[in-house]
CSV table of C-alpha atoms in Angstrom, one decimal:
chain,number,residue,atom,x,y,z
A,751,GLY,CA,-73.5,-13.8,149.5
A,752,GLU,CA,-72.7,-15.8,152.6
A,753,SER,CA,-74.8,-15.1,155.6
A,754,VAL,CA,-75.0,-16.6,159.0
A,755,GLY,CA,-77.7,-16.1,161.7
A,756,LEU,CA,-80.8,-14.2,162.2
A,757,HIS,CA,-81.7,-10.7,163.2
A,758,LEU,CA,-80.6,-10.0,166.8
A,759,PRO,CA,-83.4,-11.5,168.9
A,760,THR,CA,-83.8,-11.6,172.6
A,761,LEU,CA,-84.5,-14.8,174.5
A,762,SER,CA,-85.8,-14.5,178.1
A,763,VAL,CA,-85.7,-17.5,180.3
A,764,GLN,CA,-86.3,-18.2,184.0
A,765,GLU,CA,-83.3,-19.3,186.1
A,766,GLY,CA,-83.1,-23.0,186.1
A,767,ASP,CA,-84.9,-23.5,182.8
A,768,ASN,CA,-83.2,-24.8,179.6
A,769,SER,CA,-82.4,-22.3,176.9
A,770,ILE,CA,-82.3,-23.0,173.1
A,771,ILE,CA,-80.6,-20.5,170.8
A,772,ASN,CA,-81.0,-21.0,167.1
A,773,CYS,CA,-78.9,-20.0,164.1
A,774,ALA,CA,-79.2,-20.5,160.4
A,775,TYR,CA,-76.3,-20.6,158.0
A,776,SER,CA,-76.1,-20.5,154.2
A,777,ASN,CA,-72.6,-21.5,153.1
A,778,SER,CA,-72.7,-25.2,152.3
A,779,ALA,CA,-68.9,-25.3,152.2
A,780,SER,CA,-68.6,-24.5,155.9
A,781,ASP,CA,-67.3,-27.5,157.8
A,782,TYR,CA,-66.8,-26.0,161.2
A,783,PHE,CA,-69.3,-24.2,163.5
A,784,ILE,CA,-68.6,-22.5,166.7
A,785,TRP,CA,-70.7,-20.8,169.4
A,786,TYR,CA,-69.3,-17.7,171.2
A,787,LYS,CA,-70.6,-16.0,174.3
A,788,GLN,CA,-70.1,-12.2,174.7
A,789,GLU,CA,-70.8,-10.6,178.0
A,790,SER,CA,-71.3,-6.8,178.2
A,791,GLY,CA,-68.1,-4.9,177.7
A,792,LYS,CA,-66.0,-8.0,176.9
A,793,GLY,CA,-64.7,-9.9,173.9
A,794,PRO,CA,-66.4,-13.1,172.5
A,795,GLN,CA,-65.5,-16.2,174.5
A,796,PHE,CA,-65.5,-19.7,172.9
A,797,ILE,CA,-68.2,-22.0,174.2
A,798,ILE,CA,-68.3,-25.1,172.0
A,799,ASP,CA,-67.7,-26.1,168.5
A,800,ILE,CA,-68.8,-28.9,166.1
A,801,ARG,CA,-67.5,-30.2,162.8
A,802,SER,CA,-69.8,-30.8,159.9
A,803,ASN,CA,-69.3,-34.6,160.1
A,804,MET,CA,-71.1,-34.6,163.5
A,805,ASP,CA,-74.7,-33.7,164.4
A,806,LYS,CA,-74.4,-33.3,168.1
A,807,ARG,CA,-71.7,-32.4,170.6
A,808,GLN,CA,-72.0,-32.0,174.4
A,809,GLY,CA,-70.0,-29.9,176.8
A,810,GLN,CA,-70.6,-28.9,180.4
A,811,ARG,CA,-74.3,-27.8,180.5
A,812,VAL,CA,-74.2,-27.0,176.8
A,813,THR,CA,-75.1,-29.0,173.7
A,814,VAL,CA,-74.7,-28.0,170.1
A,815,LEU,CA,-76.9,-29.6,167.4
A,816,LEU,CA,-76.1,-29.4,163.7
A,817,ASN,CA,-78.7,-30.1,161.0
A,818,LYS,CA,-76.9,-29.8,157.7
A,819,THR,CA,-80.0,-30.6,155.7
A,820,VAL,CA,-81.7,-27.4,156.7
A,821,LYS,CA,-78.4,-25.6,157.5
A,822,HIS,CA,-79.4,-25.0,161.1
A,823,LEU,CA,-77.4,-24.9,164.3
A,824,SER,CA,-78.6,-24.7,167.8
A,825,LEU,CA,-77.1,-24.2,171.3
A,826,GLN,CA,-78.8,-25.7,174.2
A,827,ILE,CA,-78.0,-24.5,177.7
A,828,ALA,CA,-79.2,-26.7,180.6
A,829,ALA,CA,-80.3,-25.2,183.9
A,830,THR,CA,-79.7,-21.6,182.8
A,831,GLN,CA,-78.0,-19.4,185.4
A,832,PRO,CA,-77.8,-15.6,185.8
A,833,GLY,CA,-74.2,-15.8,184.6
A,834,ASP,CA,-75.3,-17.1,181.3
A,835,SER,CA,-76.9,-13.7,180.4
A,836,ALA,CA,-75.0,-12.5,177.4
A,837,VAL,CA,-75.1,-12.2,173.6
A,838,TYR,CA,-74.5,-15.6,171.9
A,839,PHE,CA,-73.1,-15.8,168.4
A,840,CYS,CA,-72.8,-18.7,166.0
A,841,ALA,CA,-70.0,-18.6,163.6
A,842,GLU,CA,-68.9,-20.7,160.7
A,843,SER,CA,-65.6,-21.5,159.1
A,844,PHE,CA,-64.4,-23.7,156.2
A,845,THR,CA,-61.2,-25.6,155.5
A,846,GLY,CA,-58.9,-23.5,153.3
A,847,GLY,CA,-60.5,-20.3,154.3
A,848,GLY,CA,-57.6,-19.1,156.3
A,849,ASN,CA,-59.4,-19.8,159.6
A,850,LYS,CA,-61.8,-17.0,158.7
A,851,LEU,CA,-64.9,-16.8,161.0
A,852,THR,CA,-68.2,-15.6,159.6
A,853,PHE,CA,-70.5,-14.6,162.5
A,854,GLY,CA,-74.2,-14.5,162.8
A,855,THR,CA,-75.9,-11.5,164.2
A,856,GLY,CA,-76.3,-12.8,167.7
A,857,THR,CA,-79.0,-13.6,170.3
A,858,GLN,CA,-79.4,-11.7,173.6
A,859,LEU,CA,-80.1,-14.2,176.4
A,860,LYS,CA,-81.6,-12.7,179.5
A,861,VAL,CA,-82.0,-14.9,182.6
A,862,GLU,CA,-84.8,-13.8,184.9
A,863,LEU,CA,-84.6,-14.6,188.6
B,942,ASP,CA,-52.3,-12.2,182.8
B,943,THR,CA,-54.6,-11.4,179.9
B,944,ALA,CA,-53.9,-13.6,176.9
B,945,VAL,CA,-54.9,-11.1,174.3
B,946,SER,CA,-54.6,-7.5,175.3
B,947,GLN,CA,-55.6,-4.3,173.5
B,948,THR,CA,-54.9,-0.6,174.1
B,949,PRO,CA,-56.6,1.7,174.6
B,950,LYS,CA,-59.9,0.3,175.8
B,951,TYR,CA,-61.7,3.5,174.8
B,952,LEU,CA,-60.7,6.0,172.1
B,953,VAL,CA,-62.6,9.2,171.4
B,954,THR,CA,-61.4,11.4,168.6
B,955,GLN,CA,-62.4,13.9,166.0
B,956,MET,CA,-63.2,13.2,162.4
B,957,GLY,CA,-60.2,13.4,160.1
B,958,ASN,CA,-57.7,12.3,162.8
B,959,ASP,CA,-55.3,9.4,162.6
B,960,LYS,CA,-55.2,6.9,165.4
B,961,SER,CA,-53.8,3.5,166.3
B,962,ILE,CA,-55.0,0.6,168.3
B,963,LYS,CA,-52.5,-1.9,169.6
B,964,CYS,CA,-52.8,-5.6,170.2
B,965,GLU,CA,-50.6,-8.1,171.9
B,966,GLN,CA,-50.9,-11.8,172.6
B,967,ASN,CA,-48.8,-13.9,174.9
B,968,LEU,CA,-50.1,-17.3,173.8
B,969,GLY,CA,-47.4,-18.0,171.3
B,970,HIS,CA,-49.9,-18.0,168.5
B,971,ASP,CA,-48.9,-17.6,164.9
B,972,THR,CA,-52.0,-15.9,163.6
B,973,MET,CA,-53.8,-12.7,164.7
B,974,TYR,CA,-56.9,-11.0,163.5
B,975,TRP,CA,-58.9,-7.7,163.6
B,976,TYR,CA,-62.7,-7.7,163.8
B,977,LYS,CA,-65.1,-4.8,163.8
B,978,GLN,CA,-68.3,-4.9,165.8
B,979,ASP,CA,-70.9,-2.3,164.8
B,980,SER,CA,-73.7,-0.8,166.9
B,981,LYS,CA,-76.0,-3.7,166.1
B,982,LYS,CA,-73.4,-6.1,167.5
B,983,PHE,CA,-72.5,-7.5,164.1
B,984,LEU,CA,-69.0,-8.9,164.1
B,985,LYS,CA,-67.0,-8.9,160.9
B,986,ILE,CA,-63.4,-9.9,160.2
B,987,MET,CA,-61.2,-7.2,158.8
B,988,PHE,CA,-57.7,-8.7,158.6
B,989,SER,CA,-55.6,-11.6,159.6
B,990,TYR,CA,-51.9,-12.0,159.8
B,991,ASN,CA,-50.0,-15.3,160.0
B,992,ASN,CA,-46.4,-14.9,161.3
B,993,LYS,CA,-46.3,-11.2,160.1
B,994,GLU,CA,-47.8,-12.1,156.7
B,995,LEU,CA,-51.2,-10.7,155.6
B,996,ILE,CA,-53.6,-13.6,155.0
B,997,ILE,CA,-57.1,-12.1,155.0
B,998,ASN,CA,-58.0,-8.6,153.8
B,999,GLU,CA,-61.8,-8.2,153.7
B,1000,THR,CA,-62.8,-5.3,151.6
B,1001,VAL,CA,-61.6,-2.8,154.1
B,1002,PRO,CA,-60.9,0.8,153.1
B,1003,ASN,CA,-57.3,1.5,152.6
B,1004,ARG,CA,-57.5,4.1,155.4
B,1005,PHE,CA,-57.1,1.0,157.6
B,1006,SER,CA,-53.6,-0.4,157.7
B,1007,PRO,CA,-52.6,-3.3,159.9
B,1008,LYS,CA,-49.0,-3.6,161.0
B,1009,SER,CA,-47.4,-6.7,162.5
B,1010,PRO,CA,-43.9,-5.9,163.9
B,1011,ASP,CA,-43.7,-9.5,165.1
B,1012,LYS,CA,-46.1,-12.4,165.5
B,1013,ALA,CA,-47.1,-11.4,169.0
B,1014,HIS,CA,-48.3,-8.0,167.9
B,1015,LEU,CA,-50.9,-6.8,165.4
B,1016,ASN,CA,-51.6,-3.1,165.5
B,1017,LEU,CA,-54.4,-1.3,163.5
B,1018,HIS,CA,-53.7,2.2,162.2
B,1019,ILE,CA,-56.6,4.2,160.9
B,1020,ASN,CA,-56.1,7.4,158.8
B,1021,SER,CA,-58.6,10.2,158.2
B,1022,LEU,CA,-61.2,8.8,160.7
B,1023,GLU,CA,-64.8,9.0,159.6
B,1024,LEU,CA,-68.1,8.9,161.7
B,1025,GLY,CA,-68.8,5.4,160.3
B,1026,ASP,CA,-65.6,4.1,161.8
B,1027,SER,CA,-67.2,4.3,165.3
B,1028,ALA,CA,-67.4,0.7,166.5
B,1029,VAL,CA,-65.8,-1.7,168.8
B,1030,TYR,CA,-62.6,-3.3,167.4
B,1031,PHE,CA,-61.6,-6.7,168.6
B,1032,CYS,CA,-58.2,-8.3,168.2
B,1033,ALA,CA,-58.0,-12.1,168.2
B,1034,SER,CA,-55.3,-14.8,167.8
B,1035,SER,CA,-55.2,-18.5,167.0
B,1036,LEU,CA,-52.4,-21.1,167.1
B,1037,HIS,CA,-52.4,-21.4,163.3
B,1038,GLY,CA,-54.4,-19.7,160.6
B,1039,ALA,CA,-53.7,-21.6,157.4
B,1040,SER,CA,-53.8,-25.2,158.5
B,1041,SER,CA,-56.2,-27.8,157.2
B,1042,SER,CA,-58.6,-27.5,160.1
B,1043,TYR,CA,-60.1,-24.7,162.2
B,1044,ASN,CA,-58.1,-23.2,165.0
B,1045,GLU,CA,-59.9,-21.7,168.0
B,1046,GLN,CA,-59.7,-17.9,168.1
B,1047,PHE,CA,-59.1,-16.1,171.4
B,1048,PHE,CA,-60.5,-12.6,171.5
B,1049,GLY,CA,-59.2,-9.5,173.3
B,1050,PRO,CA,-61.4,-7.2,175.4
B,1051,GLY,CA,-62.1,-4.8,172.6
B,1052,THR,CA,-61.4,-1.1,171.9
B,1053,ARG,CA,-64.4,1.2,171.7
B,1054,LEU,CA,-63.7,3.8,169.1
B,1055,THR,CA,-65.9,6.9,169.0
B,1056,VAL,CA,-65.5,9.4,166.2
B,1057,LEU,CA,-67.1,12.8,166.8
């Protein structure tokens, strides 16, 4: 069956350092990938997305990298701040799938002061 | 104002009861969704509706029945609640749901359901 992501790991980083969160996906038909941030007690919030015809996309302090050869997605957060502490999810979607999102299991990011 | 809102935020009930969770979006979107997040934080889609029409139904027990009175509302009714139904339920919406490319989904704050 389709699966996205890894077991829920925890990533601890020092404030100001860069964070890299990784995700694996298995559905070759997926053509759209999204990163969501979920803070405690809140719903997932869109961070950045990337289409399968791209391998890199940058936003404000965030960069998403896509490696279709090994079906790997990563989220890089520059100069990590305490407000970045949250669970981060990768998700995939494919054209014709009714906009269905398949989520990975998430990564807990903890920012240490 | 909250773009996607859900009520109630917390719901505690006994096994066997019937309960409903309401969702409303004021974004003018055509498509709405229900997701379930379990205790391990795993998020899985349950249903989606596009302009009041069921689009996605993901192997969900028929005790769960979504109802969309209009495209701004998608309620989730659950009959004969079981312990395993305890989870956080998220509503989401997107501008379109069946177009040729992905449409960003906006999530509500969630409803934590606890079945005792």
